[in-house]
Short mmCIF file of C-alpha atoms in Angstrom, two decimals:
data_model
loop_
_atom_site.label_atom_id
_atom_site.label_comp_id
_atom_site.label_asym_id
_atom_site.label_seq_id
_atom_site.Cartn_x
_atom_site.Cartn_y
_atom_site.Cartn_z
CA MET Z 1 0.00 0.00 0.00
CA ARG Z 2 1.28 3.46 -0.93
CA VAL Z 3 -0.63 6.37 0.57
CA GLY Z 4 -0.42 9.83 -0.99
CA ILE Z 5 -1.30 12.86 1.11
CA ILE Z 6 -2.03 16.25 -0.42
CA GLY Z 7 -1.22 18.88 2.21
CA ALA Z 8 1.48 18.97 4.89
CA GLY Z 9 -0.58 20.84 7.44
CA ILE Z 10 -1.36 19.60 10.93
CA GLY Z 11 -3.59 16.74 9.77
CA GLY Z 12 -1.42 15.65 6.85
CA LEU Z 13 1.80 15.54 8.89
CA THR Z 14 0.11 13.71 11.77
CA LEU Z 15 -1.18 11.10 9.33
CA ALA Z 16 2.28 10.70 7.77
CA GLN Z 17 3.85 10.14 11.20
CA ALA Z 18 1.14 7.66 12.19
CA LEU Z 19 1.53 5.67 8.96
CA CYS Z 20 5.33 5.63 9.15
CA ILE Z 21 5.30 4.16 12.65
CA GLN Z 22 3.17 1.31 11.19
CA ASN Z 23 5.60 0.83 8.28
CA ILE Z 24 3.05 1.89 5.68
CA GLU Z 25 4.60 3.63 2.68
CA VAL Z 26 3.53 7.28 2.47
CA VAL Z 27 4.39 10.36 0.44
CA VAL Z 28 3.24 13.93 1.24
CA PHE Z 29 2.93 16.84 -1.20
CA ASP Z 30 2.70 20.48 -0.15
CA ARG Z 31 2.95 23.79 -1.98
CA ASP Z 32 4.88 25.50 0.85
CA PRO Z 33 8.67 25.54 0.45
CA PHE Z 34 9.36 24.43 4.07
CA PRO Z 35 7.47 23.80 7.36
CA ALA Z 36 7.92 27.26 8.90
CA LYS Z 37 6.30 28.91 5.87
CA THR Z 38 2.79 28.99 7.30
CA GLY Z 39 0.26 31.50 8.52
CA GLY Z 40 -1.50 31.49 11.85
CA TYR Z 41 -0.43 31.72 15.46
CA ARG Z 42 -1.14 29.62 18.54
CA LEU Z 43 -3.30 26.52 18.41
CA HIS Z 44 -5.27 24.68 21.07
CA LEU Z 45 -4.88 20.90 21.24
CA SER Z 46 -7.61 19.19 23.24
CA GLU Z 47 -7.30 16.24 25.57
CA GLU Z 48 -8.68 13.93 22.87
CA ALA Z 49 -6.12 15.21 20.36
CA LEU Z 50 -3.29 14.62 22.84
CA LYS Z 51 -4.58 11.09 23.48
CA SER Z 52 -4.49 10.48 19.72
CA ILE Z 53 -0.92 11.78 19.51
CA ARG Z 54 0.11 9.54 22.40
CA LYS Z 55 -1.57 6.54 20.78
CA GLY Z 56 -0.45 6.96 17.20
CA LEU Z 57 2.79 8.97 17.00
CA PRO Z 58 6.40 8.45 18.18
CA ALA Z 59 6.88 9.26 21.88
CA ARG Z 60 9.47 11.95 21.25
CA ILE Z 61 6.94 13.90 19.15
CA GLU Z 62 4.63 14.25 22.15
CA GLN Z 63 7.56 15.10 24.43
CA ALA Z 64 8.74 17.86 22.10
CA LEU Z 65 5.22 19.27 21.82
CA ARG Z 66 4.83 19.35 25.60
CA MET Z 67 8.14 21.14 26.02
CA SER Z 68 7.39 23.69 23.32
CA GLY Z 69 3.94 24.79 24.45
CA THR Z 70 1.96 25.44 27.58
CA GLY Z 71 -0.52 23.21 29.41
CA PRO Z 72 -3.58 23.69 31.64
CA GLU Z 73 -1.71 26.34 33.64
CA SER Z 74 -2.26 28.73 30.73
CA PHE Z 75 -6.02 28.13 30.63
CA LYS Z 76 -7.35 28.53 34.17
CA GLN Z 77 -10.32 30.57 33.00
CA PHE Z 78 -12.03 32.14 30.01
CA SER Z 79 -13.07 35.77 30.38
CA ILE Z 80 -15.64 37.94 28.64
CA LEU Z 81 -14.80 41.64 28.69
CA ASP Z 82 -16.57 44.77 27.56
CA HIS Z 83 -14.96 47.23 25.15
CA HIS Z 84 -13.65 49.27 28.10
CA GLY Z 85 -11.51 46.31 29.23
CA LYS Z 86 -13.71 45.44 32.23
CA THR Z 87 -14.27 41.72 32.87
CA LYS Z 88 -17.97 40.89 32.99
CA LEU Z 89 -17.87 37.10 33.22
CA ARG Z 90 -15.24 34.54 34.22
CA PHE Z 91 -15.59 30.87 33.35
CA ARG Z 92 -13.08 29.21 35.64
CA GLN Z 93 -11.71 25.82 34.65
CA THR Z 94 -12.59 23.46 37.46
CA ASN Z 95 -11.70 20.12 35.90
CA GLU Z 96 -8.33 18.57 35.25
CA GLU Z 97 -8.63 18.40 31.46
CA ASP Z 98 -5.33 17.91 29.70
CA LEU Z 99 -4.62 20.42 26.93
CA LEU Z 100 -1.76 22.05 25.08
CA MET Z 101 -1.33 25.55 23.67
CA ILE Z 102 1.38 25.66 21.03
CA GLY Z 103 2.42 27.95 18.18
CA ARG Z 104 1.50 26.78 14.69
CA VAL Z 105 5.10 26.96 13.42
CA PRO Z 106 6.59 24.88 16.29
CA LEU Z 107 3.76 22.37 15.94
CA ARG Z 108 4.29 22.00 12.21
CA LYS Z 109 8.08 21.73 12.51
CA ILE Z 110 7.84 19.07 15.21
CA LEU Z 111 5.32 17.04 13.20
CA ALA Z 112 7.66 17.17 10.19
CA VAL Z 113 10.55 15.59 12.13
CA ASP Z 114 12.12 12.57 10.36
CA LEU Z 115 9.89 13.02 7.31
CA GLU Z 116 12.57 14.66 5.13
CA ASN Z 117 12.48 11.84 2.58
CA ILE Z 118 8.70 11.64 2.58
CA ILE Z 119 7.54 15.24 2.13
CA ARG Z 120 7.80 16.86 -1.30
CA TRP Z 121 7.84 20.57 -0.42
CA GLY Z 122 7.11 23.11 -3.12
CA THR Z 123 4.86 20.85 -5.21
CA GLN Z 124 1.77 22.38 -6.79
CA PHE Z 125 -1.01 19.78 -6.92
CA THR Z 126 -3.56 20.36 -9.70
CA HIS Z 127 -5.79 17.29 -9.92
CA TYR Z 128 -5.96 13.52 -9.64
CA GLU Z 129 -6.93 10.83 -12.12
CA GLU Z 130 -8.34 7.45 -11.18
CA ILE Z 131 -6.73 4.49 -12.93
CA ASP Z 132 -7.20 0.72 -12.54
CA SER Z 133 -4.05 0.33 -10.46
CA GLY Z 134 -4.64 3.31 -8.15
CA VAL Z 135 -4.75 7.09 -8.31
CA LEU Z 136 -2.50 9.24 -10.50
CA LEU Z 137 -1.58 12.62 -8.97
CA HIS Z 138 -0.82 15.54 -11.27
CA PHE Z 139 1.21 18.66 -10.47
CA SER Z 140 2.02 21.85 -12.32
CA ASN Z 141 5.75 21.80 -11.52
CA VAL Z 142 6.80 18.15 -11.05
CA GLN Z 143 6.12 14.79 -12.65
CA SER Z 144 2.96 12.83 -11.86
CA GLU Z 145 3.00 10.15 -9.16
CA LYS Z 146 0.90 7.05 -8.61
CA VAL Z 147 -0.48 6.03 -5.21
CA ASP Z 148 -2.88 3.35 -4.04
CA ILE Z 149 -4.81 5.60 -1.66
CA LEU Z 150 -5.20 9.39 -1.85
CA VAL Z 151 -5.91 11.51 1.22
CA GLY Z 152 -7.00 15.12 0.78
CA ALA Z 153 -5.54 17.10 3.67
CA ASP Z 154 -5.36 20.32 1.67
CA GLY Z 155 -7.59 22.47 3.85
CA VAL Z 156 -10.48 24.78 3.06
CA HIS Z 157 -11.21 24.83 -0.70
CA SER Z 158 -9.52 21.44 -1.02
CA ALA Z 159 -8.84 20.54 -4.65
CA VAL Z 160 -9.16 16.86 -3.76
CA ALA Z 161 -12.54 17.38 -2.09
CA ARG Z 162 -13.85 19.52 -4.94
CA LYS Z 163 -13.31 16.74 -7.47
CA LEU Z 164 -14.28 13.90 -5.13
CA LEU Z 165 -17.57 15.44 -3.98
CA GLY Z 166 -18.31 17.68 -6.95
CA SER Z 167 -18.62 20.83 -4.82
CA GLU Z 168 -16.87 23.00 -2.25
CA THR Z 169 -16.87 21.57 1.26
CA ALA Z 170 -16.78 25.05 2.87
CA LYS Z 171 -19.35 27.83 3.10
CA SER Z 172 -18.86 31.24 4.66
CA ALA Z 173 -19.95 31.73 8.27
CA GLY Z 174 -20.51 35.42 7.48
CA VAL Z 175 -17.65 36.58 9.70
CA THR Z 176 -14.11 37.75 8.91
CA GLY Z 177 -11.26 37.98 11.38
CA ILE Z 178 -8.12 40.10 11.38
CA ALA Z 179 -5.36 38.67 13.56
CA GLY Z 180 -1.91 39.72 14.64
CA LYS Z 181 0.60 39.14 17.39
CA THR Z 182 2.28 41.54 19.78
CA ILE Z 183 5.44 40.72 21.72
CA LEU Z 184 4.79 40.40 25.46
CA THR Z 185 7.18 43.12 26.62
CA ASN Z 186 7.57 44.26 30.24
CA ARG Z 187 5.29 47.13 29.35
CA PHE Z 188 2.46 44.82 28.32
CA ARG Z 189 3.10 42.51 31.27
CA SER Z 190 2.24 45.44 33.52
CA THR Z 191 -0.57 47.07 31.49
CA LEU Z 192 -2.41 44.13 29.89
CA TYR Z 193 -5.84 43.29 31.29
CA LYS Z 194 -4.98 41.05 34.26
CA ASP Z 195 -7.51 38.32 33.60
CA LEU Z 196 -5.74 37.49 30.33
CA PHE Z 197 -2.81 36.07 32.27
CA LYS Z 198 -5.19 33.37 33.57
CA GLY Z 199 -6.47 32.34 30.16
CA PRO Z 200 -7.99 33.58 26.89
CA GLY Z 201 -10.56 36.34 26.76
CA PHE Z 202 -13.13 37.74 24.38
CA ALA Z 203 -14.14 41.41 24.39
CA ILE Z 204 -17.49 42.52 22.97
CA GLY Z 205 -18.21 46.04 21.77
CA PRO Z 206 -20.74 48.10 19.80
CA ARG Z 207 -22.12 46.65 16.52
CA GLY Z 208 -21.25 43.15 17.72
CA ILE Z 209 -17.54 43.68 17.05
CA GLY Z 210 -15.52 41.11 19.00
CA MET Z 211 -11.86 40.84 19.91
CA PHE Z 212 -10.23 37.59 20.99
CA LEU Z 213 -7.09 37.89 23.15
CA THR Z 214 -4.73 35.29 24.55
CA VAL Z 215 -1.26 35.34 26.11
CA HIS Z 216 1.30 32.80 24.91
CA ASP Z 217 4.19 32.40 27.35
CA PRO Z 218 5.93 29.16 26.27
CA ASN Z 219 7.51 26.62 28.57
CA HIS Z 220 11.18 27.42 29.11
CA LEU Z 221 12.03 23.74 29.61
CA ALA Z 222 12.30 23.57 25.82
CA VAL Z 223 15.49 25.63 25.95
CA GLU Z 224 17.22 22.87 27.91
CA ASN Z 225 16.27 20.02 25.57
CA GLU Z 226 18.80 19.33 22.81
CA PHE Z 227 16.26 17.80 20.42
CA VAL Z 228 13.89 20.76 20.72
CA LYS Z 229 16.77 23.24 20.45
CA SER Z 230 17.89 21.58 17.22
CA LEU Z 231 14.50 22.35 15.65
CA ASP Z 232 14.85 26.11 16.22
CA ILE Z 233 11.30 26.47 17.51
CA ILE Z 234 11.76 28.40 20.74
CA GLU Z 235 9.25 31.27 20.72
CA GLN Z 236 9.46 34.45 22.75
CA PRO Z 237 6.27 35.29 24.70
CA TYR Z 238 3.56 37.11 22.76
CA ILE Z 239 -0.07 38.16 22.80
CA ILE Z 240 -2.41 37.04 20.04
CA TRP Z 241 -5.25 39.39 19.15
CA SER Z 242 -8.01 38.88 16.63
CA VAL Z 243 -10.76 41.33 15.71
CA ALA Z 244 -13.83 39.58 14.32
CA ALA Z 245 -16.80 41.26 12.65
CA LEU Z 246 -19.68 40.42 10.37
CA ASN Z 247 -18.64 40.64 6.72
CA GLU Z 248 -20.93 43.61 6.15
CA SER Z 249 -19.06 45.59 8.85
CA PHE Z 250 -15.99 46.02 6.63
CA ARG Z 251 -15.83 49.03 4.34
CA THR Z 252 -13.10 47.39 2.25
CA ASP Z 253 -12.64 43.69 1.50
CA PRO Z 254 -9.88 42.63 3.96
CA LYS Z 255 -8.43 40.26 1.36
CA VAL Z 256 -7.04 43.20 -0.64
CA LEU Z 257 -5.42 44.95 2.37
CA ASN Z 258 -1.79 44.59 3.45
CA SER Z 259 -0.66 44.10 7.04
CA ASP Z 260 -0.50 47.80 7.93
CA GLN Z 261 -3.88 48.48 6.34
CA LEU Z 262 -5.43 45.57 8.24
CA GLU Z 263 -4.19 47.05 11.51
CA GLU Z 264 -5.71 50.42 10.55
CA GLU Z 265 -8.98 48.68 9.67
CA SER Z 266 -8.96 46.89 13.05
CA CYS Z 267 -8.52 50.17 14.90
CA LYS Z 268 -11.41 51.69 12.93
CA LEU Z 269 -13.63 48.78 13.89
CA LEU Z 270 -12.65 49.34 17.53
CA LYS Z 271 -13.63 53.00 17.52
CA ASN Z 272 -14.38 54.19 21.09
CA TRP Z 273 -12.79 51.06 22.61
CA ASP Z 274 -10.31 51.31 25.49
CA GLN Z 275 -6.87 52.54 24.44
CA GLY Z 276 -5.30 49.30 25.66
CA PHE Z 277 -6.85 47.36 22.78
CA HIS Z 278 -5.52 49.90 20.27
CA ASP Z 279 -2.03 49.75 21.81
CA LEU Z 280 -1.88 46.00 21.23
CA ILE Z 281 -2.73 46.43 17.56
CA LYS Z 282 -0.34 49.36 17.00
CA CYS Z 283 2.55 47.39 18.54
CA SER Z 284 1.97 44.26 16.43
CA VAL Z 285 4.84 42.42 14.82
CA LYS Z 286 5.43 44.10 11.46
CA GLU Z 287 4.04 42.34 8.40
CA GLY Z 288 2.49 39.76 10.72
CA THR Z 289 -1.17 40.76 10.55
CA ALA Z 290 -3.52 38.84 8.26
CA SER Z 291 -7.23 38.40 7.57
CA PHE Z 292 -9.15 35.16 7.39
CA GLN Z 293 -12.68 34.05 6.70
CA PHE Z 294 -14.69 31.93 9.13
CA TRP Z 295 -16.00 28.76 7.47
CA PHE Z 296 -18.54 26.04 8.19
CA PRO Z 297 -18.95 22.71 6.37
CA ASN Z 298 -21.09 23.02 3.27
CA ASN Z 299 -22.55 19.54 3.64
CA LEU Z 300 -20.90 17.22 6.15
CA SER Z 301 -22.23 13.85 5.01
CA SER Z 302 -21.00 10.48 3.81
CA TRP Z 303 -19.56 9.67 0.40
CA GLU Z 304 -18.55 6.44 -1.32
CA HIS Z 305 -15.04 5.74 -2.55
CA ASN Z 306 -12.55 2.93 -2.06
CA LYS Z 307 -9.35 4.85 -2.90
CA ILE Z 308 -9.85 8.47 -1.82
CA THR Z 309 -10.75 10.15 1.47
CA LEU Z 310 -10.51 13.51 3.28
CA ILE Z 311 -9.33 14.75 6.66
CA GLY Z 312 -9.29 18.04 8.58
CA ASP Z 313 -10.52 21.28 7.02
CA ALA Z 314 -10.77 19.55 3.65
CA VAL Z 315 -13.94 17.85 4.90
CA HIS Z 316 -15.10 19.71 8.04
CA PRO Z 317 -13.85 23.32 8.11
CA MET Z 318 -14.88 25.13 11.29
CA PRO Z 319 -14.49 28.63 12.75
CA PRO Z 320 -11.82 29.18 15.41
CA THR Z 321 -14.53 29.94 17.98
CA SER Z 322 -14.43 26.38 19.37
CA GLY Z 323 -10.64 26.03 19.19
CA LEU Z 324 -11.08 22.48 17.86
CA GLY Z 325 -10.02 22.68 14.20
CA ALA Z 326 -6.44 21.45 14.65
CA SER Z 327 -7.47 18.92 17.29
CA THR Z 328 -10.12 17.37 15.06
CA ALA Z 329 -7.64 17.11 12.17
CA ILE Z 330 -5.20 15.25 14.46
CA ILE Z 331 -7.96 12.90 15.63
CA ASP Z 332 -8.92 12.29 11.97
CA ALA Z 333 -5.33 11.42 11.06
CA VAL Z 334 -4.73 8.92 13.85
CA ASN Z 335 -8.18 7.43 13.32
CA LEU Z 336 -7.49 6.91 9.59
CA ALA Z 337 -4.02 5.46 10.20
CA GLU Z 338 -5.48 3.05 12.74
CA LYS Z 339 -8.17 1.86 10.32
CA LEU Z 340 -5.64 1.37 7.50
CA THR Z 341 -3.48 -0.69 9.85
CA GLN Z 342 -6.33 -2.84 11.14
CA ASN Z 343 -8.01 -3.62 7.81
CA ILE Z 344 -6.51 -5.68 5.00
CA ASP Z 345 -9.13 -4.26 2.65
CA SER Z 346 -8.40 -0.54 2.12
CA ALA Z 347 -11.99 0.18 1.03
CA ALA Z 348 -13.27 -1.18 4.35
CA ALA Z 349 -10.66 0.91 6.19
CA LEU Z 350 -11.72 4.14 4.48
CA GLN Z 351 -15.38 3.41 5.19
CA ALA Z 352 -14.68 2.63 8.86
CA TYR Z 353 -12.71 5.87 9.21
CA GLN Z 354 -15.50 7.88 7.59
CA ASP Z 355 -18.20 6.33 9.77
CA GLU Z 356 -16.30 7.23 12.93
CA MET Z 357 -15.33 10.72 11.75
CA LEU Z 358 -18.96 11.55 10.98
CA LYS Z 359 -19.80 10.91 14.64
CA TYR Z 360 -17.28 13.25 16.32
CA ALA Z 361 -16.64 15.95 13.69
CA PRO Z 362 -20.21 17.37 13.64
CA GLN Z 363 -20.01 17.78 17.43
CA ALA Z 364 -16.83 19.84 17.10
CA VAL Z 365 -18.44 22.01 14.42
CA ALA Z 366 -21.51 22.49 16.61
CA GLU Z 367 -19.36 23.85 19.45
CA ALA Z 368 -18.19 26.67 17.16
CA ARG Z 369 -21.70 27.93 16.37
CA PRO Z 370 -22.98 29.57 19.61
CA PRO Z 371 -20.35 32.38 19.80
CA LEU Z 372 -21.17 33.43 16.24
CA PHE Z 373 -24.88 33.31 16.99
CA TRP Z 374 -24.42 35.67 19.94
CA GLN Z 375 -22.09 37.95 18.01
CA ARG Z 376 -24.85 38.50 15.47
CA ARG Z 377 -27.41 39.06 18.23
CA PHE Z 378 -25.13 41.65 19.87
CA THR Z 379 -25.34 43.87 16.80
CA ASN Z 380 -28.55 44.95 18.54
CA GLU Z 381 -27.24 47.69 20.85
CA LEU Z 382 -29.99 47.32 23.45
CA MET Z 383 -29.34 43.58 23.75
CA ARG Z 384 -25.56 44.11 24.00
CA LYS Z 385 -25.90 46.74 26.73
CA PHE Z 386 -28.33 44.56 28.68
CA ALA Z 387 -26.00 41.58 28.42
CA MET Z 388 -22.86 43.49 29.42
CA SER Z 389 -24.39 45.51 32.26
CA ILE Z 390 -26.91 43.08 33.77
CA PHE Z 391 -27.05 39.55 32.34
CA LEU Z 392 -23.35 38.56 32.26
CA PRO Z 393 -22.52 40.11 35.68
CA ALA Z 394 -25.50 38.22 37.16
CA ILE Z 395 -24.21 34.92 35.77
CA ASN Z 396 -20.76 35.80 37.08
CA ASN Z 397 -22.17 36.27 40.58
CA VAL Z 398 -23.94 32.90 40.42
CA LEU Z 399 -20.70 31.21 39.35
CA LYS Z 400 -18.86 32.91 42.23
CA ILE Z 401 -21.36 31.58 44.75
CA LYS Z 402 -21.11 28.06 43.30
CA GLU Z 403 -17.33 28.22 43.51
CA GLN Z 404 -17.49 29.32 47.15
CA PHE Z 405 -19.75 26.36 47.98
CA ARG Z 406 -17.34 23.97 46.25
CA ASN Z 407 -14.38 25.41 48.14
CA ASN Z 408 -16.22 25.09 51.46
#
């Protein structure tokens, strides 16, 4: 069996690692020139994703990930703030759920370890062709290759999915985000809204404009580990910010704006917000700000094929509001590798993977919907003011009382 993977993102690399450990031949194709050439910032890996990594990948991969990110200590609570920077509601984490917060670049570089002879960087996939003996992969800049099984791990607007299913697998959620990162200097350590040092926060302002904020202060144990040091993935502490608004809120299509213009657009959206939010944007890492659409699955349902399948955003794109996109892609990858290992018949393996994926993926997508629902509702100014001044503080008081009873 020779498995071809289109896309060396989080899902594609996880699958390659999981297949290699089972001695299944695999080849990965990606248009990026090298692992660090990727957009995005910090990612949240759930307990289920970490269990999958532990079950399906080499032990030193998990060890490197743990050393390079932060664990539950960085997510003690989730805060909702108003646009003046005042915390209105705190959801404290009371369970012992395992989790990992890690930068996208370190995660991708770690997952690419020992795959130098397997990944074909800089290859531009165009389409596939089914033949009797397998699947023929075509590229615009290299020769075609034949594989027995094709896995589309090429993200939103997947070329593999488009041909396999005959349509796009993603539809717009009606929201666009602009995100950047700001170095966590001593100045920001002393002036940043204090609750953000206990976990992520989301600020809500007029017109339903929202701003997600999270502090990333990586584990310094990584500096002492020779394997991790050799990967050059040590990150200095930073703050991630992301301004999200309904598509109709933007005066100019964010896709045509450069980094500086996106920062200006963000500040315009945050008109009359506390100066602290503006300071974060104005001090962002240069040329590091980007825009991105929020997506939902167009039609997450079963398909029939005995040679081709899909994982991650190629089949179930989801907004970042649940923080489960990367985790679900990892779970997909280990699930698929497990099924290919357990089944002699590859068609049965692909069907078993799909059946299982269609049970957990819709739940992850569903978790991303409520925040977007409320963001749209908060475009109503009366509802937003009621929520921020009365409703959320009341819930916060109830949660405080419950916590006091637990502690007593």
